[in-house]
Tab-separated table of C-alpha atoms in Angstrom:
chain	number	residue	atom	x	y	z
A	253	UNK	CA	99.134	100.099	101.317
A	254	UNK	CA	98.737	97.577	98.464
A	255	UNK	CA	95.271	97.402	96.667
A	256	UNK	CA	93.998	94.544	95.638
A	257	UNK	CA	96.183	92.315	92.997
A	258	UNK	CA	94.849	90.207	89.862
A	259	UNK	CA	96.703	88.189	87.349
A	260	UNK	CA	96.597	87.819	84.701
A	261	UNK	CA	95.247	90.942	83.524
A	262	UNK	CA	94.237	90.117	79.793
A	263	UNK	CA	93.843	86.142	78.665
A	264	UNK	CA	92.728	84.823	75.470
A	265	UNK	CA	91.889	81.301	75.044
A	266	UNK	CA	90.249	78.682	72.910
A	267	UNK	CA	86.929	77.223	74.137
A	268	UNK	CA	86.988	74.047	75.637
A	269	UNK	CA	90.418	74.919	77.386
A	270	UNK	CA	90.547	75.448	81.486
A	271	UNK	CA	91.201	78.904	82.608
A	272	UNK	CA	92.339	80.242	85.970
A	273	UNK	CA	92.582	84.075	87.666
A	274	UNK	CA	94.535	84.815	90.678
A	275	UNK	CA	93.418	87.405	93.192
A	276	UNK	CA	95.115	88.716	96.459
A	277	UNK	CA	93.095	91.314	98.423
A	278	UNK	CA	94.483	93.722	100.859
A	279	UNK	CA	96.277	92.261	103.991
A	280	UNK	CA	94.093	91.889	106.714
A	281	UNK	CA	90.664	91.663	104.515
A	282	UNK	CA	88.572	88.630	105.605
A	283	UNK	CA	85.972	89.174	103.061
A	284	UNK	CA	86.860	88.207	99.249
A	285	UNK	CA	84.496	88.703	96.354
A	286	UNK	CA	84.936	87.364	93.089
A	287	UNK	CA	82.305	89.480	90.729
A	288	UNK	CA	81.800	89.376	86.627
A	289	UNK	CA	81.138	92.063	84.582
A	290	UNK	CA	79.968	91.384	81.053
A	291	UNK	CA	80.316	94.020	78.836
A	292	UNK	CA	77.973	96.600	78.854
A	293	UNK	CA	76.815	94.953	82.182
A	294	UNK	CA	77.369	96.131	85.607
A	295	UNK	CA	79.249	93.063	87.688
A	296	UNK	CA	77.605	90.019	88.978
A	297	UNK	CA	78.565	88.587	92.151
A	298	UNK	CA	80.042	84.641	91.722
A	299	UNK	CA	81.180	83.929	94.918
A	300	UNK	CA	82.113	85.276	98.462
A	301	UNK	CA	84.084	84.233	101.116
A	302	UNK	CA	84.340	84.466	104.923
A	303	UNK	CA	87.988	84.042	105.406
A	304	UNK	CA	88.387	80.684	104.000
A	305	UNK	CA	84.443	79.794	103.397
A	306	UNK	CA	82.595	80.208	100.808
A	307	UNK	CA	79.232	81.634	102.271
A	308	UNK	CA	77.789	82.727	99.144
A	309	UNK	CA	78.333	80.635	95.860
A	310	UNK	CA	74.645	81.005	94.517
A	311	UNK	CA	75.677	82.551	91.477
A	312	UNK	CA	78.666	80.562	90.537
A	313	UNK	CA	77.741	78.091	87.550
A	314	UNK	CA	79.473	74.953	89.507
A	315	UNK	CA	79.485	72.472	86.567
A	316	UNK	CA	82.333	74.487	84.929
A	317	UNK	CA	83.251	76.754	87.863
A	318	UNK	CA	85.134	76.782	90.761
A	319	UNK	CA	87.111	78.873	93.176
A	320	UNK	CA	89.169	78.402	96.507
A	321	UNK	CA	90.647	80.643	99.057
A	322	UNK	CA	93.620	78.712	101.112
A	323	UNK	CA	94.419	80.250	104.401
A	324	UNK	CA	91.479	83.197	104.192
A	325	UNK	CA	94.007	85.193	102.312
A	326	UNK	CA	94.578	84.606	98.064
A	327	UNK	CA	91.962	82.711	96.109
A	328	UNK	CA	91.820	81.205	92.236
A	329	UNK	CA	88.538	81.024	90.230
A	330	UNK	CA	89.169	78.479	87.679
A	331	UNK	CA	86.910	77.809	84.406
A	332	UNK	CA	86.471	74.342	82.928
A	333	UNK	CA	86.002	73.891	80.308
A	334	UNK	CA	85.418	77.918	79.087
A	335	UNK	CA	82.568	78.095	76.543
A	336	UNK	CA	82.437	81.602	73.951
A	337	UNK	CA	79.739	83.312	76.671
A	338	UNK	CA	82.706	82.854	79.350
A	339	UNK	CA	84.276	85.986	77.463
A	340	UNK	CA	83.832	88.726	80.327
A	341	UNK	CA	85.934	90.831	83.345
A	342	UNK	CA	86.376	88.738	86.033
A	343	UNK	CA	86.666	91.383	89.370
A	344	UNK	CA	88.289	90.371	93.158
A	345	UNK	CA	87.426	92.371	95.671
A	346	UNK	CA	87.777	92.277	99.012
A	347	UNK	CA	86.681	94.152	102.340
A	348	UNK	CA	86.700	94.219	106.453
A	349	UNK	CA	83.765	92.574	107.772
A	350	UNK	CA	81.578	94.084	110.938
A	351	UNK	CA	79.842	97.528	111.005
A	352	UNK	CA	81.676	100.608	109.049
A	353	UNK	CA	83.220	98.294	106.416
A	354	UNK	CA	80.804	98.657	103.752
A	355	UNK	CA	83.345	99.769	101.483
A	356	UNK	CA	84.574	97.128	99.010
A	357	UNK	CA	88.596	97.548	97.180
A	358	UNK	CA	88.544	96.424	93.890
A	359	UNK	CA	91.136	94.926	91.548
A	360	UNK	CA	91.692	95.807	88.147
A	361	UNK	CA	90.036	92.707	86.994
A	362	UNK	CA	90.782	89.756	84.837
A	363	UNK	CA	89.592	90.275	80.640
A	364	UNK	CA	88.760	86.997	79.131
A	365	UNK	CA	88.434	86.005	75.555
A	366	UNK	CA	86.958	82.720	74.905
A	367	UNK	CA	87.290	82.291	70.749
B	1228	UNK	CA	65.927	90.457	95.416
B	1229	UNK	CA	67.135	93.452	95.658
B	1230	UNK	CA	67.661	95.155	92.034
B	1231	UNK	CA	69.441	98.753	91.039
B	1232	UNK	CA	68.160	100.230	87.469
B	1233	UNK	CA	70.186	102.876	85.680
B	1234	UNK	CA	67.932	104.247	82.897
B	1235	UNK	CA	70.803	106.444	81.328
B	1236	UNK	CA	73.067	104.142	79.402
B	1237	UNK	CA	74.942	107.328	78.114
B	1238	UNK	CA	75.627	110.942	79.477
B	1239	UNK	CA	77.736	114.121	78.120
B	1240	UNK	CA	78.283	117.258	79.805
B	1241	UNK	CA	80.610	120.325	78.723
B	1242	UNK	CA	83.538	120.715	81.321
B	1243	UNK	CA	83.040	122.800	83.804
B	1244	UNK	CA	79.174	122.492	83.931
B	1245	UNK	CA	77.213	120.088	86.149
B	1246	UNK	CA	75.685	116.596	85.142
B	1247	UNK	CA	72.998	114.524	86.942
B	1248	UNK	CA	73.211	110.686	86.859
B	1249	UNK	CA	69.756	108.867	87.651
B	1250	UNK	CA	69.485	105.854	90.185
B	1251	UNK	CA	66.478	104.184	91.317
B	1252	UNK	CA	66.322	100.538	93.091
B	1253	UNK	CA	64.194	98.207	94.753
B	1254	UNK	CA	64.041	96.758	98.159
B	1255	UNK	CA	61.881	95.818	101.125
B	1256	UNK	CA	64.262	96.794	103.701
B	1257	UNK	CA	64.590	100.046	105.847
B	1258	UNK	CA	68.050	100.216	106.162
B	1259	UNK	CA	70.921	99.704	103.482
B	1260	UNK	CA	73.847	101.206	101.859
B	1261	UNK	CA	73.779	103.040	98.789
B	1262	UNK	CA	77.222	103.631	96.803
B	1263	UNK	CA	78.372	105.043	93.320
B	1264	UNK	CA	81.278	103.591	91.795
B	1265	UNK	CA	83.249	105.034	88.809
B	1266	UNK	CA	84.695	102.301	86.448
B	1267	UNK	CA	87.578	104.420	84.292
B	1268	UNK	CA	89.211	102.647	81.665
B	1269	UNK	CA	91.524	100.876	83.611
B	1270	UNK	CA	88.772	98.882	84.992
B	1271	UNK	CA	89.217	99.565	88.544
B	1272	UNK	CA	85.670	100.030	90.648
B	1273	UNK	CA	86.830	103.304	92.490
B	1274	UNK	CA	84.070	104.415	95.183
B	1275	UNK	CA	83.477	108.022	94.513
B	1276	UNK	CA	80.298	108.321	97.408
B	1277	UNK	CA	78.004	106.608	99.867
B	1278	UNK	CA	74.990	107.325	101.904
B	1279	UNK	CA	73.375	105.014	104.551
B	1280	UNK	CA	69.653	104.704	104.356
B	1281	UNK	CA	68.817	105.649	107.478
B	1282	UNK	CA	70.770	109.052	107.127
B	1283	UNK	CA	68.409	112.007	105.638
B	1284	UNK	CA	71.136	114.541	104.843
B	1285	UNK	CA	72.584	113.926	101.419
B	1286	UNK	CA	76.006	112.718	100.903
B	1287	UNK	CA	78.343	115.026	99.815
B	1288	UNK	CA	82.604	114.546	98.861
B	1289	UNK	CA	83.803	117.658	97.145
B	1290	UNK	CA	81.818	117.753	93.472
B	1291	UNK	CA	80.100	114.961	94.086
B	1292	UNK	CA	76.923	115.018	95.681
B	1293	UNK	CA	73.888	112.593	95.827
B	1294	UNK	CA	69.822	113.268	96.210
B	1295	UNK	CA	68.317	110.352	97.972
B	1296	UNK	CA	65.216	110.308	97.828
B	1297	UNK	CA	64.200	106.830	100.526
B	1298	UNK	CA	60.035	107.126	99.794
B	1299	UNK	CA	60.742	106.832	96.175
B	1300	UNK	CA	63.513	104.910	95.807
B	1301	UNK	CA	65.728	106.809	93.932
B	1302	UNK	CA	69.429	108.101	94.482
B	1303	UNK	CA	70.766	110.537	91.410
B	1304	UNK	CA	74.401	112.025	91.438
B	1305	UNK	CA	75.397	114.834	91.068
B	1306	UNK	CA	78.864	116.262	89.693
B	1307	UNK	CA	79.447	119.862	89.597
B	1308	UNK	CA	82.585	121.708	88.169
B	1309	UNK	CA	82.876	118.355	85.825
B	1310	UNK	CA	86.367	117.767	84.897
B	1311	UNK	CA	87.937	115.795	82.023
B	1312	UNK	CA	88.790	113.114	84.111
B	1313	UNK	CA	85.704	112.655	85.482
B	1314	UNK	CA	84.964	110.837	82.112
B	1315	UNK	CA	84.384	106.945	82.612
B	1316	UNK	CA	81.495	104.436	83.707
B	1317	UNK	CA	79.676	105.070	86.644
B	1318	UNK	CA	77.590	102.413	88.452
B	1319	UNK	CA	74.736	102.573	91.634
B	1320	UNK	CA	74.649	99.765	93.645
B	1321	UNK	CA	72.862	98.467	96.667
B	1322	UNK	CA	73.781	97.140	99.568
B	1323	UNK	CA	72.193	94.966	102.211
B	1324	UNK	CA	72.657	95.435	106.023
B	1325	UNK	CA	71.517	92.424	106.826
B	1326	UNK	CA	73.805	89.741	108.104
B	1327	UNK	CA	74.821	87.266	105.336
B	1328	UNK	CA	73.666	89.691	102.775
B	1329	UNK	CA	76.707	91.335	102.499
B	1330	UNK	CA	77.255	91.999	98.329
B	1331	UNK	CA	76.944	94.751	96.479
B	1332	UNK	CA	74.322	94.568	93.897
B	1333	UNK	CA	74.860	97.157	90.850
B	1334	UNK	CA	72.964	98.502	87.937
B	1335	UNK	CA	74.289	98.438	84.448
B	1336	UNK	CA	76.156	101.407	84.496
B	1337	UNK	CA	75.823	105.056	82.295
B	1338	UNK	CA	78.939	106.159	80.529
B	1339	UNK	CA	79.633	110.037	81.398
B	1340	UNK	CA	81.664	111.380	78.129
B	1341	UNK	CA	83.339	115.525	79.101
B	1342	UNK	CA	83.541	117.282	76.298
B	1343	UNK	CA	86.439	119.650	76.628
């Protein structure tokens, strides 16, 4: 079974310029996370979707940020415009929903460098 | 809010020998999910154990082990037998059972270095 797949894996870009990470979690998963992890941090939770809604976007800054899941099944988290304190490891996860799925499957994550 | 405190930034242990990793949280509710993730250097959260809250007998998956400790909050693991590739990040985190509360919340992680 395929884990869950990010792209890119490493991106460097100048501030001010948009920025976007892919994620596709493991078939069947109706739950999609997108988390970041500063360094030295553990990760932060931006965003999480029920199939195709987003049910909990608290933490997502939404003047620069946004993210979309088409179908329930890939989603994009895009940045614009990235500012320096963007720099960070943006993680997808995803999981089952219901009793006895607890577990979340994790990506290898996204590394950003805003200069 | 719920909030997960790691007070070890930084471990070592010889291989072979055991090392104890400290975890304590906060939370109002009874019942929750408690999890330890290792972060190696590929960056991949792997889940390496988990205990529900409302289970007293300590979690256990081959050298791993965990002491939870519900009255005081506080859920330490335990690796025995440490190997060299046990080396890497490892983060507690918290989970809620309640409906809509589904994320994990983590601490910030203590680096375990094995010294060969």
């Amino acid at each position: 079974e395929a884990g869950v797949v990010q792209s890119p894996r490493y991106k460097i870009i100048e501030k001010k310029q948009p920025v976007a990470f892919w994620c596709n979690p493991i078939s069947g998963h109706n739950t999609l996370y997108w988390y970041r992890q500063n360094l030295g941090q553990g990760p932060e939770l931006l965003i999480r979707y029920e199939n195709e809604e987003a049910v909990d976007d608290s933490q997502l800054p939404k003047d620069r940020f946004s993210a979309e899941r088409l179908k329930g099944v890939d989603s994009t988290l895009k940045i614009q415009p990235a500012e320096l304190g963007d720099s960070a490891v943006y993680l997808c996860a995803s999981s089952l929903r219901g009793p006895g799925h607890e577990k979340l499957f994790f990506g290898s994550g996204t590394q950003l460098s805003v200069l | 809010a719920q909030t997960v405190t790691q007070s070890q930034p930084e471990m070592s242990v010889q291989e072979a020998e055991t090392v104890t990793l400290s975890c304590t949280y906060d939370t109002s509710e009874s019942d929750y999910y408690l999890f330890w993730y290792k972060q190696p250097p590929s960056r991949q959260m792997i889940l390496v154990i988990r205990q529900e809250a409302y289970k007293q007998q300590n979690a256990t998956e081959n050298r791993f082990s965990v002491n939870f400790q519900k009255a005081a909050k506080s859920f330490s693991l335990k690796i025995s037998d440490s190997q060299l590739g046990d080396a890497a990040m490892y983060f507690c985190a918290y989970r809620s059972k309640q409906g809509g509360s589904e994320k994990l919340v983590f601490g910030k992680g203590t680096k375990l270095t094995v010294n060969p």
